[in-house]
């Protein structure tokens, strides 16, 4: 998967748009409705990387299964992972992680707060 293919995969999701808040290297993919980021696509160490949100248990699983999935670069390492587009994962596998991140950051998605007694 190329950088353009990764961006296009993100844009295929409803309500998604492409933003460049930092510099031309970081394509931040957001929801139109809540402006939350669900993916960041950038060049790093000679490869294209994608940061996506993941539930912590799943993040640990993906990191154990795919060498191309590592703790997120420049992000909270508990809730975000980086996917290095080195050809070791199929486009479908990468899209699955992007889609999970999209779902986790979708409008109306909030963590439940413990009730106060």
Short mmCIF file of N, CA, C and O in Angstrom, two decimals:
data_model
loop_
_atom_site.label_atom_id
_atom_site.label_comp_id
_atom_site.label_asym_id
_atom_site.label_seq_id
_atom_site.Cartn_x
_atom_site.Cartn_y
_atom_site.Cartn_z
N UNK A 1 0.85 -1.18 0.00
CA UNK A 1 0.00 0.00 0.00
C UNK A 1 0.90 1.24 0.00
O UNK A 1 1.82 1.35 0.78
N UNK A 2 0.57 2.17 -0.86
CA UNK A 2 1.31 3.43 -0.94
C UNK A 2 0.66 4.47 -0.03
O UNK A 2 -0.44 4.26 0.50
N UNK A 3 1.33 5.58 0.11
CA UNK A 3 0.78 6.69 0.90
C UNK A 3 -0.57 7.13 0.33
O UNK A 3 -1.55 7.30 1.06
N UNK A 4 -0.63 7.29 -1.01
CA UNK A 4 -1.89 7.72 -1.65
C UNK A 4 -2.99 6.68 -1.45
O UNK A 4 -4.14 7.04 -1.21
N UNK A 5 -2.66 5.42 -1.55
CA UNK A 5 -3.66 4.37 -1.33
C UNK A 5 -4.17 4.38 0.11
O UNK A 5 -5.36 4.16 0.35
N UNK A 6 -3.28 4.65 1.06
CA UNK A 6 -3.69 4.73 2.47
C UNK A 6 -4.63 5.91 2.67
O UNK A 6 -5.67 5.79 3.35
N UNK A 7 -4.30 7.05 2.09
CA UNK A 7 -5.17 8.23 2.20
C UNK A 7 -6.52 7.95 1.55
O UNK A 7 -7.57 8.23 2.12
N UNK A 8 -6.49 7.35 0.36
CA UNK A 8 -7.74 7.04 -0.33
C UNK A 8 -8.59 6.03 0.44
O UNK A 8 -9.81 6.12 0.46
N UNK A 9 -7.94 5.08 1.10
CA UNK A 9 -8.67 4.10 1.92
C UNK A 9 -9.40 4.83 3.05
O UNK A 9 -10.56 4.54 3.34
N UNK A 10 -8.72 5.77 3.68
CA UNK A 10 -9.34 6.55 4.75
C UNK A 10 -10.50 7.38 4.21
O UNK A 10 -11.57 7.46 4.83
N UNK A 11 -10.30 8.00 3.05
CA UNK A 11 -11.33 8.85 2.47
C UNK A 11 -12.54 8.06 1.98
O UNK A 11 -13.61 8.64 1.76
N UNK A 12 -12.39 6.75 1.85
CA UNK A 12 -13.53 5.91 1.43
C UNK A 12 -14.54 5.72 2.57
O UNK A 12 -15.66 5.28 2.32
N UNK A 13 -14.14 6.07 3.78
CA UNK A 13 -15.04 5.95 4.93
C UNK A 13 -15.96 7.17 4.99
O UNK A 13 -15.55 8.29 4.68
N UNK A 14 -17.22 6.96 5.36
CA UNK A 14 -18.17 8.08 5.41
C UNK A 14 -17.68 9.20 6.35
O UNK A 14 -17.10 8.92 7.39
N UNK A 15 -17.91 10.44 5.96
CA UNK A 15 -17.66 11.58 6.83
C UNK A 15 -16.16 11.87 7.03
O UNK A 15 -15.79 12.67 7.87
N UNK A 16 -15.28 11.22 6.26
CA UNK A 16 -13.84 11.41 6.45
C UNK A 16 -13.32 12.55 5.58
O UNK A 16 -13.81 12.78 4.47
N UNK A 17 -12.32 13.25 6.11
CA UNK A 17 -11.63 14.25 5.29
C UNK A 17 -10.15 14.28 5.67
O UNK A 17 -9.73 13.80 6.71
N UNK A 18 -9.37 14.86 4.77
CA UNK A 18 -7.91 14.93 4.87
C UNK A 18 -7.52 16.33 5.35
O UNK A 18 -8.02 17.32 4.85
N UNK A 19 -6.60 16.39 6.32
CA UNK A 19 -6.18 17.66 6.90
C UNK A 19 -4.66 17.66 7.01
O UNK A 19 -4.05 16.59 7.15
N UNK A 20 -4.06 18.84 6.96
CA UNK A 20 -2.60 18.98 7.10
C UNK A 20 -2.29 20.06 8.13
O UNK A 20 -1.83 21.15 7.80
N UNK A 21 -2.54 19.78 9.44
CA UNK A 21 -2.36 20.81 10.47
C UNK A 21 -0.91 21.06 10.86
O UNK A 21 -0.63 22.08 11.50
N UNK A 22 0.00 20.16 10.54
CA UNK A 22 1.39 20.30 10.99
C UNK A 22 2.30 20.73 9.86
O UNK A 22 2.83 21.80 9.85
N UNK A 23 2.51 19.87 8.91
CA UNK A 23 3.30 20.19 7.73
C UNK A 23 2.85 19.24 6.63
O UNK A 23 1.98 18.40 6.84
N UNK A 24 3.41 19.36 5.47
CA UNK A 24 3.00 18.54 4.33
C UNK A 24 3.26 17.06 4.50
O UNK A 24 2.72 16.24 3.76
N UNK A 25 4.09 16.67 5.47
CA UNK A 25 4.41 15.26 5.66
C UNK A 25 3.30 14.51 6.40
O UNK A 25 3.12 13.33 6.19
N UNK A 26 2.57 15.17 7.26
CA UNK A 26 1.55 14.52 8.10
C UNK A 26 0.15 14.76 7.53
O UNK A 26 -0.40 15.85 7.66
N UNK A 27 -0.43 13.72 6.91
CA UNK A 27 -1.83 13.77 6.47
C UNK A 27 -2.66 13.24 7.63
O UNK A 27 -2.53 12.08 8.01
N UNK A 28 -3.48 14.09 8.20
CA UNK A 28 -4.32 13.70 9.33
C UNK A 28 -5.72 13.46 8.79
O UNK A 28 -6.32 14.34 8.17
N UNK A 29 -6.22 12.25 9.02
CA UNK A 29 -7.54 11.87 8.55
C UNK A 29 -8.52 12.05 9.70
O UNK A 29 -8.28 11.56 10.81
N UNK A 30 -9.60 12.79 9.44
CA UNK A 30 -10.53 13.17 10.50
C UNK A 30 -11.98 12.87 10.10
O UNK A 30 -12.29 12.76 8.92
N UNK A 31 -12.83 12.83 11.14
CA UNK A 31 -14.28 12.79 10.94
C UNK A 31 -14.75 14.23 10.72
O UNK A 31 -14.35 15.12 11.46
N UNK A 32 -15.63 14.44 9.73
CA UNK A 32 -16.19 15.78 9.51
C UNK A 32 -16.98 16.26 10.73
O UNK A 32 -16.88 17.41 11.13
N UNK A 33 -17.76 15.37 11.32
CA UNK A 33 -18.70 15.74 12.37
C UNK A 33 -18.02 16.21 13.65
O UNK A 33 -18.37 17.26 14.19
N UNK A 34 -17.05 15.44 14.14
CA UNK A 34 -16.43 15.80 15.42
C UNK A 34 -14.97 16.23 15.29
O UNK A 34 -14.34 16.55 16.28
N UNK A 35 -14.44 16.22 14.09
CA UNK A 35 -13.06 16.63 13.77
C UNK A 35 -12.00 15.75 14.46
O UNK A 35 -10.82 16.08 14.47
N UNK A 36 -12.41 14.63 15.07
CA UNK A 36 -11.44 13.75 15.71
C UNK A 36 -10.59 13.04 14.66
O UNK A 36 -11.10 12.59 13.63
N UNK A 37 -9.33 12.91 14.96
CA UNK A 37 -8.41 12.20 14.09
C UNK A 37 -8.61 10.69 14.26
O UNK A 37 -8.73 10.21 15.37
N UNK A 38 -8.64 9.96 13.15
CA UNK A 38 -8.68 8.51 13.23
C UNK A 38 -7.46 7.88 12.59
O UNK A 38 -7.18 6.70 12.80
N UNK A 39 -6.68 8.66 11.85
CA UNK A 39 -5.42 8.15 11.27
C UNK A 39 -4.50 9.32 10.95
O UNK A 39 -4.96 10.41 10.62
N UNK A 40 -3.21 9.07 11.07
CA UNK A 40 -2.19 10.03 10.64
C UNK A 40 -1.24 9.26 9.72
O UNK A 40 -0.73 8.21 10.10
N UNK A 41 -1.04 9.77 8.53
CA UNK A 41 -0.21 9.10 7.53
C UNK A 41 0.98 10.00 7.26
O UNK A 41 0.82 11.19 6.96
N UNK A 42 2.19 9.44 7.36
CA UNK A 42 3.39 10.26 7.24
C UNK A 42 4.58 9.39 6.82
O UNK A 42 4.56 8.17 6.92
N UNK A 43 5.61 10.07 6.32
CA UNK A 43 6.87 9.40 5.98
C UNK A 43 7.80 9.48 7.17
O UNK A 43 7.95 10.54 7.77
N UNK A 44 8.41 8.32 7.50
CA UNK A 44 9.33 8.26 8.64
C UNK A 44 10.32 7.13 8.38
O UNK A 44 9.92 6.03 8.02
N UNK A 45 11.58 7.42 8.56
CA UNK A 45 12.65 6.42 8.40
C UNK A 45 12.58 5.72 7.04
O UNK A 45 12.79 4.52 6.92
N UNK A 46 12.27 6.49 5.99
CA UNK A 46 12.26 5.96 4.64
C UNK A 46 11.05 5.12 4.26
O UNK A 46 11.03 4.50 3.20
N UNK A 47 10.03 5.08 5.11
CA UNK A 47 8.81 4.31 4.83
C UNK A 47 7.59 5.17 5.15
O UNK A 47 7.68 6.17 5.85
N UNK A 48 6.44 4.71 4.66
CA UNK A 48 5.18 5.35 5.02
C UNK A 48 4.66 4.66 6.28
O UNK A 48 4.68 3.43 6.38
N UNK A 49 4.24 5.46 7.24
CA UNK A 49 3.69 4.97 8.51
C UNK A 49 2.27 5.49 8.65
O UNK A 49 1.94 6.58 8.16
N UNK A 50 1.43 4.74 9.36
CA UNK A 50 0.07 5.17 9.68
C UNK A 50 -0.14 4.97 11.17
O UNK A 50 0.06 3.87 11.69
N UNK A 51 -0.53 6.03 11.87
CA UNK A 51 -0.93 5.91 13.27
C UNK A 51 -2.44 5.75 13.32
O UNK A 51 -3.17 6.51 12.68
N UNK A 52 -2.89 4.75 14.07
CA UNK A 52 -4.33 4.51 14.24
C UNK A 52 -4.62 4.23 15.71
O UNK A 52 -3.76 3.74 16.44
N UNK A 53 -5.84 4.51 16.12
CA UNK A 53 -6.26 4.23 17.48
C UNK A 53 -6.65 2.77 17.58
O UNK A 53 -7.20 2.19 16.65
N UNK A 54 -6.37 2.15 18.74
CA UNK A 54 -6.72 0.75 18.97
C UNK A 54 -7.03 0.55 20.44
O UNK A 54 -6.45 1.21 21.30
N UNK A 55 -7.95 -0.33 20.71
CA UNK A 55 -8.20 -0.69 22.10
C UNK A 55 -6.93 -1.34 22.63
O UNK A 55 -6.27 -2.10 21.92
N UNK A 56 -6.51 -1.03 23.87
CA UNK A 56 -5.22 -1.50 24.38
C UNK A 56 -4.98 -3.00 24.22
O UNK A 56 -3.89 -3.42 23.81
N UNK A 57 -5.95 -3.83 24.52
CA UNK A 57 -5.75 -5.28 24.39
C UNK A 57 -5.53 -5.68 22.93
O UNK A 57 -4.67 -6.52 22.63
N UNK A 58 -6.28 -5.05 22.03
CA UNK A 58 -6.09 -5.35 20.60
C UNK A 58 -4.75 -4.80 20.11
O UNK A 58 -4.09 -5.43 19.27
N UNK A 59 -4.34 -3.65 20.61
CA UNK A 59 -3.04 -3.09 20.21
C UNK A 59 -1.93 -4.08 20.56
O UNK A 59 -1.04 -4.34 19.74
N UNK A 60 -1.99 -4.65 21.75
CA UNK A 60 -0.98 -5.64 22.14
C UNK A 60 -1.03 -6.86 21.23
O UNK A 60 0.01 -7.40 20.84
N UNK A 61 -2.24 -7.28 20.88
CA UNK A 61 -2.38 -8.43 19.97
C UNK A 61 -1.77 -8.13 18.61
O UNK A 61 -0.97 -8.91 18.10
N UNK A 62 -2.15 -6.98 18.02
CA UNK A 62 -1.63 -6.66 16.68
C UNK A 62 -0.11 -6.54 16.69
O UNK A 62 0.56 -6.98 15.76
N UNK A 63 0.45 -5.96 17.75
CA UNK A 63 1.91 -5.83 17.84
C UNK A 63 2.58 -7.20 17.96
O UNK A 63 3.69 -7.38 17.48
N UNK A 64 1.90 -8.16 18.57
CA UNK A 64 2.49 -9.50 18.71
C UNK A 64 2.37 -10.31 17.42
O UNK A 64 3.16 -11.21 17.18
N UNK A 65 1.39 -9.99 16.58
CA UNK A 65 1.16 -10.75 15.35
C UNK A 65 1.95 -10.19 14.17
O UNK A 65 2.49 -10.95 13.36
N UNK A 66 2.00 -8.87 14.05
CA UNK A 66 2.63 -8.23 12.88
C UNK A 66 3.85 -7.42 13.29
O UNK A 66 3.72 -6.44 14.05
N UNK A 67 5.02 -7.75 12.79
CA UNK A 67 6.20 -6.94 13.09
C UNK A 67 6.07 -5.49 12.60
O UNK A 67 6.73 -4.60 13.13
N UNK A 68 5.21 -5.25 11.61
CA UNK A 68 5.01 -3.90 11.07
C UNK A 68 4.13 -3.04 11.97
O UNK A 68 3.98 -1.85 11.72
N UNK A 69 3.54 -3.62 13.01
CA UNK A 69 2.72 -2.86 13.95
C UNK A 69 3.56 -2.65 15.21
O UNK A 69 3.99 -3.60 15.86
N UNK A 70 3.79 -1.38 15.52
CA UNK A 70 4.68 -1.01 16.63
C UNK A 70 3.98 0.05 17.50
O UNK A 70 2.97 0.63 17.09
N UNK A 71 4.53 0.33 18.70
CA UNK A 71 3.97 1.43 19.50
C UNK A 71 3.95 2.72 18.67
O UNK A 71 4.88 2.99 17.90
N UNK A 72 2.93 3.49 18.83
CA UNK A 72 2.73 4.67 17.99
C UNK A 72 3.84 5.70 18.13
O UNK A 72 4.27 6.02 19.23
N UNK A 73 4.27 6.20 16.98
CA UNK A 73 5.25 7.27 16.92
C UNK A 73 4.54 8.58 17.23
O UNK A 73 3.54 8.91 16.61
N UNK A 74 5.02 9.32 18.21
CA UNK A 74 4.50 10.64 18.59
C UNK A 74 3.07 10.62 19.14
O UNK A 74 2.37 11.62 19.06
N UNK A 75 2.62 9.49 19.68
CA UNK A 75 1.25 9.39 20.17
C UNK A 75 1.24 8.62 21.49
O UNK A 75 2.23 7.99 21.86
N UNK A 76 0.09 8.60 22.15
CA UNK A 76 -0.10 7.82 23.36
C UNK A 76 0.09 6.34 23.01
O UNK A 76 -0.65 5.79 22.19
N UNK A 77 1.07 5.71 23.60
CA UNK A 77 1.44 4.33 23.25
C UNK A 77 0.43 3.29 23.75
O UNK A 77 0.43 2.17 23.30
N UNK A 78 -0.44 3.68 24.68
CA UNK A 78 -1.44 2.74 25.18
C UNK A 78 -2.63 2.64 24.23
O UNK A 78 -3.19 1.56 24.06
N UNK A 79 -2.99 3.74 23.60
CA UNK A 79 -4.20 3.78 22.78
C UNK A 79 -3.96 3.91 21.28
O UNK A 79 -4.92 3.86 20.50
N UNK A 80 -2.73 4.08 20.87
CA UNK A 80 -2.41 4.27 19.46
C UNK A 80 -1.27 3.34 19.05
O UNK A 80 -0.36 3.08 19.84
N UNK A 81 -1.34 2.86 17.81
CA UNK A 81 -0.29 2.03 17.24
C UNK A 81 0.13 2.63 15.90
O UNK A 81 -0.62 3.39 15.28
N UNK A 82 1.32 2.31 15.47
CA UNK A 82 1.80 2.68 14.14
C UNK A 82 1.87 1.44 13.28
O UNK A 82 2.28 0.37 13.75
N UNK A 83 1.47 1.59 12.04
CA UNK A 83 1.60 0.53 11.04
C UNK A 83 2.66 1.00 10.05
O UNK A 83 2.51 2.08 9.45
N UNK A 84 3.72 0.24 9.90
CA UNK A 84 4.76 0.57 8.94
C UNK A 84 4.40 -0.14 7.63
O UNK A 84 4.27 -1.36 7.60
N UNK A 85 4.22 0.64 6.58
CA UNK A 85 3.84 0.05 5.29
C UNK A 85 5.08 -0.48 4.59
O UNK A 85 5.66 0.15 3.71
N UNK A 86 5.49 -1.67 5.02
CA UNK A 86 6.70 -2.30 4.48
C UNK A 86 6.37 -3.48 3.56
O UNK A 86 7.27 -4.21 3.14
N UNK A 87 5.08 -3.70 3.28
CA UNK A 87 4.67 -4.79 2.41
C UNK A 87 4.38 -6.10 3.13
O UNK A 87 3.95 -7.07 2.51
N UNK A 88 4.58 -6.12 4.45
CA UNK A 88 4.36 -7.37 5.19
C UNK A 88 2.89 -7.60 5.54
O UNK A 88 2.52 -8.70 5.94
N UNK A 89 2.08 -6.56 5.41
CA UNK A 89 0.64 -6.69 5.67
C UNK A 89 -0.11 -6.40 4.37
O UNK A 89 0.31 -5.56 3.59
N UNK A 90 -1.22 -7.08 4.17
CA UNK A 90 -2.03 -6.81 2.99
C UNK A 90 -2.78 -5.50 3.17
O UNK A 90 -2.95 -5.01 4.30
N UNK A 91 -3.25 -4.95 2.07
CA UNK A 91 -4.07 -3.74 2.14
C UNK A 91 -5.32 -3.97 2.96
O UNK A 91 -5.77 -3.09 3.69
N UNK A 92 -5.88 -5.16 2.86
CA UNK A 92 -7.08 -5.50 3.63
C UNK A 92 -6.79 -5.49 5.13
O UNK A 92 -7.60 -5.00 5.92
N UNK A 93 -5.64 -6.02 5.53
CA UNK A 93 -5.27 -6.03 6.95
C UNK A 93 -5.07 -4.60 7.47
O UNK A 93 -5.52 -4.26 8.56
N UNK A 94 -4.40 -3.78 6.66
CA UNK A 94 -4.18 -2.39 7.05
C UNK A 94 -5.52 -1.67 7.15
O UNK A 94 -5.78 -0.94 8.12
N UNK A 95 -6.40 -1.89 6.16
CA UNK A 95 -7.70 -1.22 6.19
C UNK A 95 -8.51 -1.64 7.41
O UNK A 95 -9.23 -0.83 7.99
N UNK A 96 -8.40 -2.88 7.81
CA UNK A 96 -9.12 -3.36 9.01
C UNK A 96 -8.72 -2.52 10.23
O UNK A 96 -9.59 -2.11 11.02
N UNK A 97 -7.43 -2.23 10.39
CA UNK A 97 -6.97 -1.43 11.54
C UNK A 97 -7.41 0.02 11.40
O UNK A 97 -7.76 0.67 12.40
N UNK A 98 -7.40 0.54 10.18
CA UNK A 98 -7.89 1.91 9.94
C UNK A 98 -9.38 1.98 10.30
O UNK A 98 -9.82 2.91 10.97
N UNK A 99 -10.14 0.99 9.85
CA UNK A 99 -11.58 0.96 10.10
C UNK A 99 -11.88 0.86 11.60
O UNK A 99 -12.80 1.51 12.10
N UNK A 100 -11.10 0.07 12.33
CA UNK A 100 -11.27 -0.01 13.79
C UNK A 100 -11.04 1.37 14.43
O UNK A 100 -11.79 1.79 15.30
N UNK A 101 -10.00 2.06 13.99
CA UNK A 101 -9.70 3.38 14.53
C UNK A 101 -10.83 4.36 14.20
O UNK A 101 -11.24 5.16 15.05
N UNK A 102 -11.33 4.28 12.99
CA UNK A 102 -12.45 5.13 12.56
C UNK A 102 -13.64 4.91 13.50
O UNK A 102 -14.27 5.86 13.97
N UNK A 103 -13.95 3.65 13.78
CA UNK A 103 -15.07 3.30 14.66
C UNK A 103 -14.84 3.82 16.08
O UNK A 103 -15.75 4.36 16.72
N UNK A 104 -13.61 3.68 16.59
CA UNK A 104 -13.30 4.10 17.96
C UNK A 104 -13.37 5.62 18.15
O UNK A 104 -13.57 6.10 19.27
N UNK A 105 -13.18 6.37 17.09
CA UNK A 105 -13.16 7.83 17.18
C UNK A 105 -14.43 8.46 16.61
O UNK A 105 -14.53 9.69 16.54
N UNK A 106 -15.38 7.65 16.21
CA UNK A 106 -16.61 8.13 15.57
C UNK A 106 -17.41 9.02 16.52
O UNK A 106 -17.34 8.87 17.75
N UNK A 107 -18.19 9.95 15.96
CA UNK A 107 -19.05 10.78 16.81
C UNK A 107 -19.94 9.92 17.70
O UNK A 107 -20.45 8.89 17.27
N UNK A 108 -20.08 10.35 18.93
CA UNK A 108 -20.91 9.62 19.89
C UNK A 108 -20.18 8.51 20.60
O UNK A 108 -20.72 7.87 21.48
N UNK A 109 -18.91 8.26 20.25
CA UNK A 109 -18.12 7.23 20.91
C UNK A 109 -17.40 7.86 22.09
O UNK A 109 -16.52 8.69 21.92
N UNK A 110 -17.82 7.49 23.29
CA UNK A 110 -17.18 8.01 24.50
C UNK A 110 -16.93 6.86 25.45
O UNK A 110 -17.68 5.90 25.49
N UNK A 111 -15.88 6.98 26.21
CA UNK A 111 -15.61 5.99 27.25
C UNK A 111 -16.59 6.21 28.38
O UNK A 111 -16.89 7.35 28.75
N UNK A 112 -17.05 5.13 28.94
CA UNK A 112 -17.93 5.24 30.09
C UNK A 112 -17.11 5.62 31.32
O UNK A 112 -16.07 5.04 31.57
N UNK A 113 -17.59 6.60 32.02
CA UNK A 113 -16.93 7.03 33.25
C UNK A 113 -17.52 6.22 34.41
O UNK A 113 -18.73 5.97 34.44
N UNK A 114 -16.70 5.82 35.37
CA UNK A 114 -17.24 5.11 36.54
C UNK A 114 -18.23 6.00 37.29
O UNK A 114 -18.03 7.21 37.37
N UNK A 115 -19.27 5.39 37.79
CA UNK A 115 -20.25 6.15 38.57
C UNK A 115 -19.64 6.59 39.90
O UNK A 115 -18.94 5.85 40.55
N UNK A 116 -19.97 7.79 40.29
CA UNK A 116 -19.53 8.31 41.59
C UNK A 116 -20.56 7.87 42.62
O UNK A 116 -21.75 7.99 42.40
N UNK A 117 -20.09 7.36 43.72
CA UNK A 117 -20.99 6.88 44.79
C UNK A 117 -21.37 8.01 45.71
O UNK A 117 -20.68 8.85 46.03
#
